[in-house]
Amino acid sequence: MTIANDDLINAAKEARRNAYKRYSNFAVGAALIDDRGHLHVGCNVENAAYPLGNCAEAGAIAAMVMQGGRRIAKIAVVGGSGEIGPCTPCGGCRQRIHEFADEDTVILAIDDSGEWQEYTIDALLPASFHMPGLT
Ligand code: THU
């Protein structure tokens, strides 16, 4: 099964509506399609103890793994406004995506205005860390 960029972006926008962004007021939604064609979504979930907050990508990836998915075919991240520009995954989430990505994985970053950018994981996280001996 394939999914159109627009459908994945709309799923991320829908997920974003549930963002728990009490402290930053910065809502993020993520939607991914795994290698089996299944859709998984997440939103950011903040906490009064700030470092305990979770990014939207982390939620979507956890949902994928819990359902047995192991590869991200395409992930859309929606956040930010025209001023800030599309919300590219934070450094930690680049590493999280890398764990389940390959060179064909498509990463879409979208903002409120509908502007979007497309990346590979290698572009976002060059010279990435991985465990020696494991690919
Ligand atoms: N955030 C995400 O959910 N994903 C990212 O890739 C960047 C940042 C969230 C974390 C926090 O709840 C809020 O955006 C502001 O940093």
Tab-separated table of C-alpha atoms and ligand atoms in Angstrom:
chain	number	residue	atom	x	y	z
A	1	MET	CA	0.000	0.000	0.000
A	2	THR	CA	1.228	3.476	-0.778
A	3	ILE	CA	-0.043	6.691	0.714
A	4	ALA	CA	-0.110	10.090	-0.917
A	5	ASN	CA	1.915	12.841	0.734
A	6	ASP	CA	-1.273	14.845	1.241
A	7	ASP	CA	-2.959	12.004	3.130
A	8	LEU	CA	0.036	11.501	5.405
A	9	ILE	CA	0.282	15.238	6.023
A	10	ASN	CA	-3.412	15.396	6.876
A	11	ALA	CA	-2.983	12.531	9.351
A	12	ALA	CA	-0.112	14.444	10.999
A	13	LYS	CA	-2.247	17.604	11.140
A	14	GLU	CA	-5.040	15.613	12.771
A	15	ALA	CA	-2.619	14.158	15.335
A	16	ARG	CA	-1.276	17.644	16.012
A	17	ARG	CA	-4.708	18.723	17.242
A	18	ASN	CA	-4.189	16.448	20.244
A	19	ALA	CA	-0.780	17.861	21.165
A	20	TYR	CA	-0.343	18.383	24.903
A	21	LYS	CA	1.851	21.480	24.708
A	22	ARG	CA	1.005	23.145	27.962
A	23	TYR	CA	4.468	24.582	28.540
A	24	SER	CA	5.811	25.492	25.120
A	25	ASN	CA	2.514	26.120	23.308
A	26	PHE	CA	4.229	24.540	20.302
A	27	ALA	CA	2.034	21.817	18.844
A	28	VAL	CA	3.569	19.066	16.741
A	29	GLY	CA	1.963	16.121	14.985
A	30	ALA	CA	3.673	13.219	13.268
A	31	ALA	CA	2.316	10.509	10.999
A	32	LEU	CA	4.285	7.675	9.478
A	33	ILE	CA	3.621	4.840	7.133
A	34	ASP	CA	5.591	1.690	7.845
A	35	ASP	CA	6.962	-0.917	5.472
A	36	ARG	CA	3.738	-2.912	5.769
A	37	GLY	CA	1.639	0.090	4.791
A	38	HIS	CA	0.297	0.746	8.265
A	39	LEU	CA	-0.273	4.268	9.533
A	40	HIS	CA	0.916	5.393	12.978
A	41	VAL	CA	0.521	8.834	14.506
A	42	GLY	CA	1.827	10.774	17.487
A	43	CYS	CA	1.777	14.229	19.030
A	44	ASN	CA	4.037	15.938	21.520
A	45	VAL	CA	3.188	15.261	25.158
A	46	GLU	CA	4.800	17.699	27.585
A	47	ASN	CA	5.264	17.441	31.332
A	48	ALA	CA	5.678	19.839	34.266
A	49	ALA	CA	9.077	18.195	34.661
A	50	TYR	CA	10.183	19.560	31.292
A	51	PRO	CA	12.750	16.928	30.210
A	52	LEU	CA	10.097	14.230	30.492
A	53	GLY	CA	8.173	15.630	27.536
A	54	ASN	CA	7.921	13.467	24.440
A	55	CYS	CA	8.187	14.587	20.843
A	56	ALA	CA	5.490	13.744	18.319
A	57	GLU	CA	7.884	11.543	16.330
A	58	ALA	CA	8.679	9.495	19.429
A	59	GLY	CA	4.983	8.765	19.915
A	60	ALA	CA	4.455	7.701	16.303
A	61	ILE	CA	7.555	5.495	16.345
A	62	ALA	CA	6.535	3.865	19.624
A	63	ALA	CA	3.099	3.130	18.141
A	64	MET	CA	4.721	1.567	15.070
A	65	VAL	CA	7.011	-0.660	17.103
A	66	MET	CA	4.195	-1.695	19.393
A	67	GLN	CA	2.215	-2.838	16.327
A	68	GLY	CA	5.168	-4.812	15.004
A	69	GLY	CA	6.406	-2.321	12.408
A	70	ARG	CA	10.166	-2.023	12.000
A	71	ARG	CA	10.744	0.272	9.020
A	72	ILE	CA	9.591	3.822	8.296
A	73	ALA	CA	8.717	4.259	4.624
A	74	LYS	CA	7.605	7.877	4.999
A	75	ILE	CA	7.096	10.206	7.951
A	76	ALA	CA	5.425	13.613	8.029
A	77	VAL	CA	6.068	16.081	10.844
A	78	VAL	CA	3.752	19.086	11.159
A	79	GLY	CA	4.621	22.025	13.381
A	80	GLY	CA	5.674	25.624	13.305
A	81	SER	CA	4.316	28.606	11.505
A	82	GLY	CA	5.297	30.682	8.531
A	83	GLU	CA	7.756	32.658	10.645
A	84	ILE	CA	9.571	29.647	12.008
A	85	GLY	CA	9.167	27.531	8.929
A	86	PRO	CA	8.492	23.803	8.759
A	87	CYS	CA	9.278	21.825	11.894
A	88	THR	CA	12.195	19.610	11.027
A	89	PRO	CA	12.754	16.777	13.521
A	90	CYS	CA	14.881	17.717	16.534
A	91	GLY	CA	18.298	16.133	16.940
A	92	GLY	CA	17.043	13.363	19.194
A	93	CYS	CA	14.222	12.522	16.812
A	94	ARG	CA	16.639	12.347	13.896
A	95	GLN	CA	18.405	9.585	15.787
A	96	ARG	CA	15.067	7.948	16.626
A	97	ILE	CA	14.018	8.019	12.972
A	98	HIS	CA	17.438	6.764	11.898
A	99	GLU	CA	16.950	3.600	13.932
A	100	PHE	CA	14.020	2.621	11.701
A	101	ALA	CA	14.968	4.309	8.425
A	102	ASP	CA	16.860	3.395	5.280
A	103	GLU	CA	18.065	5.446	2.343
A	104	ASP	CA	14.593	5.361	0.787
A	105	THR	CA	12.815	6.717	3.855
A	106	VAL	CA	11.105	10.011	3.069
A	107	ILE	CA	10.880	12.673	5.792
A	108	LEU	CA	8.428	15.512	5.219
A	109	ALA	CA	8.461	18.683	7.335
A	110	ILE	CA	5.394	20.900	7.134
A	111	ASP	CA	4.299	24.162	8.751
A	112	ASP	CA	0.977	25.946	9.229
A	113	SER	CA	1.133	27.645	5.876
A	114	GLY	CA	1.338	24.293	4.138
A	115	GLU	CA	4.947	24.861	3.147
A	116	TRP	CA	6.752	21.555	3.156
A	117	GLN	CA	10.243	20.232	2.676
A	118	GLU	CA	11.421	16.725	1.901
A	119	TYR	CA	14.552	15.103	3.347
A	120	THR	CA	16.386	11.808	3.606
A	121	ILE	CA	17.688	10.678	6.971
A	122	ASP	CA	21.246	10.960	5.669
A	123	ALA	CA	20.658	14.631	4.889
A	124	LEU	CA	19.252	15.271	8.373
A	125	LEU	CA	21.741	13.123	10.256
A	126	PRO	CA	24.997	12.658	8.392
A	127	ALA	CA	27.717	10.513	9.950
A	128	SER	CA	25.097	9.071	12.256
A	129	PHE	CA	25.728	6.853	15.239
A	130	HIS	CA	24.918	3.169	14.944
A	131	MET	CA	26.103	0.128	16.825
A	132	PRO	CA	29.261	-1.328	15.270
A	133	GLY	CA	28.527	-4.536	13.394
A	134	LEU	CA	24.832	-3.847	13.110
A	135	THR	CA	23.302	-2.261	10.034
B	1	THU	N1	8.869	18.857	19.324
B	1	THU	C1	8.434	17.729	18.688
B	1	THU	O1	7.403	17.148	19.044
B	1	THU	N2	9.170	17.259	17.646
B	1	THU	C2	10.305	17.851	17.178
B	1	THU	O2	10.984	17.297	16.320
B	1	THU	C3	10.685	19.169	17.673
B	1	THU	C4	10.072	19.564	18.964
B	1	THU	C5	8.101	19.340	20.482
B	1	THU	C6	8.798	19.138	21.787
B	1	THU	C7	8.154	20.193	22.638
B	1	THU	O3	6.953	19.664	23.193
B	1	THU	C8	7.796	21.291	21.662
B	1	THU	O4	7.870	20.720	20.364
B	1	THU	C9	8.720	22.489	21.721
B	1	THU	O5	10.031	22.111	21.620
